Coordinates of C-alpha atoms and ligand atoms in Angstrom, one line a residue:
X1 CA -19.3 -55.5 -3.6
X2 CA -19.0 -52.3 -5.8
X3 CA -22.0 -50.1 -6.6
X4 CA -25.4 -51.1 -8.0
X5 CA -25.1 -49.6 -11.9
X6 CA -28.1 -48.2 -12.3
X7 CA -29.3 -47.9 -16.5
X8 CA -32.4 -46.1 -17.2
X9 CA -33.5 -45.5 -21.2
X10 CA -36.5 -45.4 -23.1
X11 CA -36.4 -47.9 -26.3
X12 CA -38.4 -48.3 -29.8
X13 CA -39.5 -51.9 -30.3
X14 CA -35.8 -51.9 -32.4
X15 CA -34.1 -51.1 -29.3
X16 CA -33.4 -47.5 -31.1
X17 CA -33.1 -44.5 -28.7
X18 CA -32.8 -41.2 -30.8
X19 CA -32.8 -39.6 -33.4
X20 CA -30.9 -36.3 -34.7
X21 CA -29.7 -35.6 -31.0
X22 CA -33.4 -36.1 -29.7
X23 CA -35.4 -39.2 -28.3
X24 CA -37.3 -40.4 -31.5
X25 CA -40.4 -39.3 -30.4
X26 CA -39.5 -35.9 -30.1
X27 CA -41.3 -33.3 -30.7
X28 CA -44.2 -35.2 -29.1
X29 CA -44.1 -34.7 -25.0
X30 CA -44.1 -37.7 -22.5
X31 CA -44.5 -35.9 -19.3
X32 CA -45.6 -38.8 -17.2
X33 CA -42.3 -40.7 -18.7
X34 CA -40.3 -38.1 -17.9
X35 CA -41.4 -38.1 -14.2
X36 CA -40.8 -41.7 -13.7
X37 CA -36.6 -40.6 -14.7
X38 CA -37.3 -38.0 -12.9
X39 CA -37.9 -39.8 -9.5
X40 CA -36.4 -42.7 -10.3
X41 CA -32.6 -41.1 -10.6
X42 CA -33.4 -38.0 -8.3
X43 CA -34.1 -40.3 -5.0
X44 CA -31.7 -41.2 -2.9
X45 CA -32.2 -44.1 -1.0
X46 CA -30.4 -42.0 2.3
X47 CA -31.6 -38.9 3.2
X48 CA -29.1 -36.1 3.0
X49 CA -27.3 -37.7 0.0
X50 CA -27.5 -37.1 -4.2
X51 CA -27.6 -39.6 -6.8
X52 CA -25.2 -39.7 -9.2
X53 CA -26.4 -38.9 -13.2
X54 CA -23.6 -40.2 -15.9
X55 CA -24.0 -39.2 -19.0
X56 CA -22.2 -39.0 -22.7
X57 CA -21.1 -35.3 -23.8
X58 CA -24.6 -35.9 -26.7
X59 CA -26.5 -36.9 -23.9
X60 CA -25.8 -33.9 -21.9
X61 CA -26.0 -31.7 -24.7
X62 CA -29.4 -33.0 -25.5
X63 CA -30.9 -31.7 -22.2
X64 CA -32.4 -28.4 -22.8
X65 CA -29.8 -25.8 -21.5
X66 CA -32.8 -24.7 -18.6
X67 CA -32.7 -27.8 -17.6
X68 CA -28.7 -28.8 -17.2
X69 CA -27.5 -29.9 -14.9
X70 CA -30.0 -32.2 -13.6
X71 CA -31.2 -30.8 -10.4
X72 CA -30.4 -32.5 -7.1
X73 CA -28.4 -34.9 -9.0
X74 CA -24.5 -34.9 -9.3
X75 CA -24.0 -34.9 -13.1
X76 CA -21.1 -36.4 -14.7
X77 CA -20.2 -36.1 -18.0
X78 CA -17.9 -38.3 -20.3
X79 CA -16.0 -37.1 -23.0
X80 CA -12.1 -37.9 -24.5
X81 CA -12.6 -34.4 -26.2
X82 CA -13.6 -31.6 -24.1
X83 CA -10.6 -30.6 -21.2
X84 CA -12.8 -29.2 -18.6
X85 CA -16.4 -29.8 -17.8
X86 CA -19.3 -28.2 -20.1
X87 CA -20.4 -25.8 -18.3
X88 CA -22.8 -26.1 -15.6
X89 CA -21.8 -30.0 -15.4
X90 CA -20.1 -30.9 -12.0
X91 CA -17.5 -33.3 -13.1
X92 CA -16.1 -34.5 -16.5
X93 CA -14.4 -38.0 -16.5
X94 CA -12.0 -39.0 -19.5
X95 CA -13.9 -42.8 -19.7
X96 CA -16.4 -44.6 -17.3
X97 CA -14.2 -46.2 -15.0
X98 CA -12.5 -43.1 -14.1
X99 CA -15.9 -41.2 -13.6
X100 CA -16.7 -44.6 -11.2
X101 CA -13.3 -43.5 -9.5
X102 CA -14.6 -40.3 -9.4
X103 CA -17.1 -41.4 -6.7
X104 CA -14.0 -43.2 -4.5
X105 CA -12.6 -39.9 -3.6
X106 CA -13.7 -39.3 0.2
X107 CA -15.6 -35.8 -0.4
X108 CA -17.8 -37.3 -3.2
X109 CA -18.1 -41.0 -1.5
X110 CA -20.1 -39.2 1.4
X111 CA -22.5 -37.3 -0.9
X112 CA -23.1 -40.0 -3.6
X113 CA -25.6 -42.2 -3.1
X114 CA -27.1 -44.3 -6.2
X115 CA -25.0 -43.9 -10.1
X116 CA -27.7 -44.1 -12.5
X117 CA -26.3 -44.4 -16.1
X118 CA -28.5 -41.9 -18.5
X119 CA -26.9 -42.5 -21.8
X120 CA -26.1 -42.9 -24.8
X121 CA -25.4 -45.7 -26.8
X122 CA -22.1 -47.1 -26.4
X123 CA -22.2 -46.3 -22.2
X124 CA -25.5 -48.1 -22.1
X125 CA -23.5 -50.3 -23.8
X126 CA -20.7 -50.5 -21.9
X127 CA -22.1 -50.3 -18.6
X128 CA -24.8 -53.8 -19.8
X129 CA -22.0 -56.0 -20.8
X130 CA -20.2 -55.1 -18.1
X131 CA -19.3 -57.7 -15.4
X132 CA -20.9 -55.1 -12.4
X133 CA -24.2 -55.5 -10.6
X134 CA -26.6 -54.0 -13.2
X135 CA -30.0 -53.3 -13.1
X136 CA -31.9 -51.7 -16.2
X137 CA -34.7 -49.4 -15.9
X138 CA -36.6 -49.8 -19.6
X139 CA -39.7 -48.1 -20.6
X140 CA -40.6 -50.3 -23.4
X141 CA -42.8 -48.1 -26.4
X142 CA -44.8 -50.0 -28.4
X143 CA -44.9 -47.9 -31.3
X144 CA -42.1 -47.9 -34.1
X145 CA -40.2 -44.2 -34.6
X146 CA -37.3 -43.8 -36.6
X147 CA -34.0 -43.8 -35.1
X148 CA -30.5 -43.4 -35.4
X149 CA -29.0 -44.5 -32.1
X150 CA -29.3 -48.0 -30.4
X151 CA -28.4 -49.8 -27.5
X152 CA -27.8 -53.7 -28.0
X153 CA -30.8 -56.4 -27.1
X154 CA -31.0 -57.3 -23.5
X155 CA -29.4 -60.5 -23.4
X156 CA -32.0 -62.2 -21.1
X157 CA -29.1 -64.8 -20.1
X158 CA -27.7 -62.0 -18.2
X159 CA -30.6 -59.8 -17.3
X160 CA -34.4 -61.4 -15.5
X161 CA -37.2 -59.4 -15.8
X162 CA -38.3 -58.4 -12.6
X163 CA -42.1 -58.9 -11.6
X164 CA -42.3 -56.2 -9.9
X165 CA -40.3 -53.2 -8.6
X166 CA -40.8 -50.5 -5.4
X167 CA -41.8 -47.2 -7.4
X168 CA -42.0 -48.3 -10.6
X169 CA -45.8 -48.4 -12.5
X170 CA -47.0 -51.9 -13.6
X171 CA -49.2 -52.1 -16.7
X172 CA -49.6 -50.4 -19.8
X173 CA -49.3 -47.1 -19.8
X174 CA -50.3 -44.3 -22.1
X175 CA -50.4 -40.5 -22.9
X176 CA -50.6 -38.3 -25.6
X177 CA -51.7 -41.1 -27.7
X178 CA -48.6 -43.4 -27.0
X179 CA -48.3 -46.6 -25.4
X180 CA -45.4 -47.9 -23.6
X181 CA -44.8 -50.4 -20.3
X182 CA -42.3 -49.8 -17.5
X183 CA -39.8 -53.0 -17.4
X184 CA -36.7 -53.2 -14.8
X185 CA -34.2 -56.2 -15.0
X186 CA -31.6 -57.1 -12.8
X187 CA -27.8 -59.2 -13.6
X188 CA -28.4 -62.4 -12.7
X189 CA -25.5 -63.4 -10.3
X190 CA -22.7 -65.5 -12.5
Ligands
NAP201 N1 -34.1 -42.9 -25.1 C1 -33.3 -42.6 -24.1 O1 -33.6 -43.1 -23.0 C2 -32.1 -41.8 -24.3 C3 -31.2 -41.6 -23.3 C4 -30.1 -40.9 -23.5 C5 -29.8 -40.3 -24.8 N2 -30.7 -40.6 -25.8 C6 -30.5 -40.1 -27.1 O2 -29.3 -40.7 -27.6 C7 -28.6 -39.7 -28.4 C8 -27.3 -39.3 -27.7 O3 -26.6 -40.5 -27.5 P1 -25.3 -40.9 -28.3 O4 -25.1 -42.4 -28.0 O5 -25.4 -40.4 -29.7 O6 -24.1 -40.1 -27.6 P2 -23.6 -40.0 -26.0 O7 -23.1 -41.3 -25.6 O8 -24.5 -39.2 -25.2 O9 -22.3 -39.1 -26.3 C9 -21.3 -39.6 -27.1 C10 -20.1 -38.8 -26.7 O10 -19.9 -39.0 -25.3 C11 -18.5 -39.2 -25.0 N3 -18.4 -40.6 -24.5 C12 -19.4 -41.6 -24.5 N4 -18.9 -42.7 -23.9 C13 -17.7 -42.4 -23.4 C14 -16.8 -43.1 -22.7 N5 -17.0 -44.4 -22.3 N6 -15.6 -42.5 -22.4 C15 -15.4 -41.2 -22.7 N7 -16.3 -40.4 -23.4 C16 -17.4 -41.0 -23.8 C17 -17.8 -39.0 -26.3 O11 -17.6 -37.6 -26.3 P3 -16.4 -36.8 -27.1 O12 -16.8 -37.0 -28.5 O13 -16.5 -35.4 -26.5 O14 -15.1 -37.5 -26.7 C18 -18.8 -39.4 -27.3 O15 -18.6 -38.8 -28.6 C19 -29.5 -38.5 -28.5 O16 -30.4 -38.7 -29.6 C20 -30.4 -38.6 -27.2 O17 -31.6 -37.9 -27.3 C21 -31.9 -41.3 -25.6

């Protein structure tokens, strides 16, 4: 069996997930959010190894340039456009299943531990209608923002809901005014 796929993405009730290059909450802070991605792609499941962060060029360019590349993470970044890897990336890939092969090559294959998918759209995309082992990570807010970028409806003939999940927060959650629940689904075998 290939590699868990690993999606993780914060969604509007319309399934939108940003908004001029920023989530659509921006400029307001979510810095309990942002610790759940934060130890959710950053911990390996073997010690000694990194996780593996793939992202869109927009993604990567929507990081704060302090903050790029994710630390302790091996970040990949897709584009067709650029010819050599933004700077401070570690790897660029052309389309996903070449930055998948990236991770076959011996060197990487014994450093890589979990690929956790980090956006945007059409990669979320991709990556959910995919025939691959899948889980999603989905912080579900409750409030309405306006957006311009969506991912597709989880098509809950493919994905269950999870009760439960190791590390993950049950129950509403809230800060800085703003309500949202932590959700993780999983493929269901075909
Ligand atoms: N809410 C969340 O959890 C979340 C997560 C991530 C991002 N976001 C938001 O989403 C927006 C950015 O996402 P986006 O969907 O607009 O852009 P994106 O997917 O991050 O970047 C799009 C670009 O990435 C490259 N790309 C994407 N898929 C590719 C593929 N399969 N093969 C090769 N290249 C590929 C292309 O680059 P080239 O044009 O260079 O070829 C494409 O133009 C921002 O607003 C960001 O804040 C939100």
């Amino acid at each position: 069996m290939g590699r868990v796929l690993n999606c993780i993405v914060a969604v509007c009730p319309d399934m939108g997930i940003g908004r001029s290059g920023n989530l659509p909450w921006h400029p307001i802070r979510l810095s309990k959010e942002f610790k759940h991605f934060q130890k959710m792609t950053m911990t390996p499941t073997v010690e000694g190894k990194k996780n593996v962060v793939i992202m869109g060029r927009k993604t990567w360019f929507s990081i704060p340039a302090q903050n790029r590349p994710l630390k302790n993470r091996i970040n990949v970044v897709l584009s067709r456009e650029l010819e050599t890897a933004p700077e401070g990336a570690h790897y660029l890939a052309a389309d996903f299943s070449s930055a998948l092969r990236l991770l076959e090559n011996p060197e990487l294959e014994a450093q890589a531990d979990q690929v956790w998918i980090i956006g945007g759209s059409s990669l979320y995309k991709e990556v959910m209608e995919s025939s691959a082992h899948q889980r999603l990570f989905v912080t579900r807010m409750l409030k309405q923002f306006d957006c311009d970028t969506f991912i597709p409806n989880i098509d809950l003939d493919k994905f269950r809901l999870l009760p439960e999940f190791p590390g993950v927060p049950a129950g509403l959650q809230e800060e800085n005014g703003l309500q949202y629940v932590f959700e993780v689904y999983e493929c269901v075998e075909q």
